[in-house]
Every structure is written in C-alpha cells, then in structure tokens.
C-alpha cells in the first residue's frame, strides 16, 4: 500500500486492520447479531469460504476487534462478538452504508457532474441499518 502524503496518516493503519474483501462484512454481520456462531456467521457473509472466514476472524481477533469464546463442550461450540474497540466501528460502518446507499441511488439517477442529490431521510437510513 502506498503511504499517505501526510505524515502519521491514520487511515493507512485503519485499513490494515479492516481492509480486504471480507473484514468489514464480517464486522457488520457480528454487530447485527451481538454474539454469533461460526456457521451462522458464514451464512450471513455471502460467498465466504470456511477457510477465509477463519483466517479473517483470527486477524480480527489479533487486532482486538473481535472476541472469540470457545466452550469446552462436545460438540465444540465457538462464539464471536465484537470487542468494545470493535463496537466503535459500527458508527463508521453506518456512515459508510449511508454513503453506499447515496452512491447507488445517484447511479440510478445518472447524475452527470458527480454531485449527490439529497435523497436520504434519516428515518429511511435507520430502517435499513437495523
């Protein structure tokens, strides 16, 4: 990744922790369920393989964004939840979702100058993020 032009750019550090194809989707799925088991999480993140989910969860756990709790039972049961640090990302993800909605709607309207029409109502956004 090319370095930021501003010394001490924190965006680069953030992207190292949550970048990639799957991490944001995993974080969002966990945030919508509070606590979730591996197989349920895999069903929520459409298209992810078991191997890729496991790899990303280990990285998120290493970065203190996800907490893994393994129960000593037979059959084994493992649950994941966001850490307090990871929960702070939900505000960012809601904003990202709002922006994504605006992008999709503006593409439907084919806005020629790249400006976004005022299309979002907070009530609509809150319904979509729940």
Phi, psi and omega in degrees: 000133179290139181291154175292157178282339180265129180296137179077029182296121183276343179296320180299317178296320179296317180293331175295325181280323187239006182287173180103175185288329193249333192300316180296320179295322178295313180300316181296316180298318178295318182296331180279351184236358184061295176233135184214144177274160186305307183296322177295320179295319179297323177293326181286330181261090187301125173093354182276138177278163178300318181297315181291322178296315179300314180299313181292322178297320177298318179294319179294324177292317179299324180274010176063030177261334183232144176249130179254129177237118179256128178266136179276078181228167172237121357291156181299144179232130178232133178237151179236145173212161178284141172288171176301321178297316179293326179297333179293342178286340185298326177297316179296317182293325175297318177295319178296320177296319177299314179297318178299321177297316179298319178298311181300315180293322179292326177293325176296323182274352180049061179290118188287329187264006177083001177274153181260130175291155177283095187243350187261134172249135182304326180296320179295314181298316181296325177295319183290328184273355179271000000 
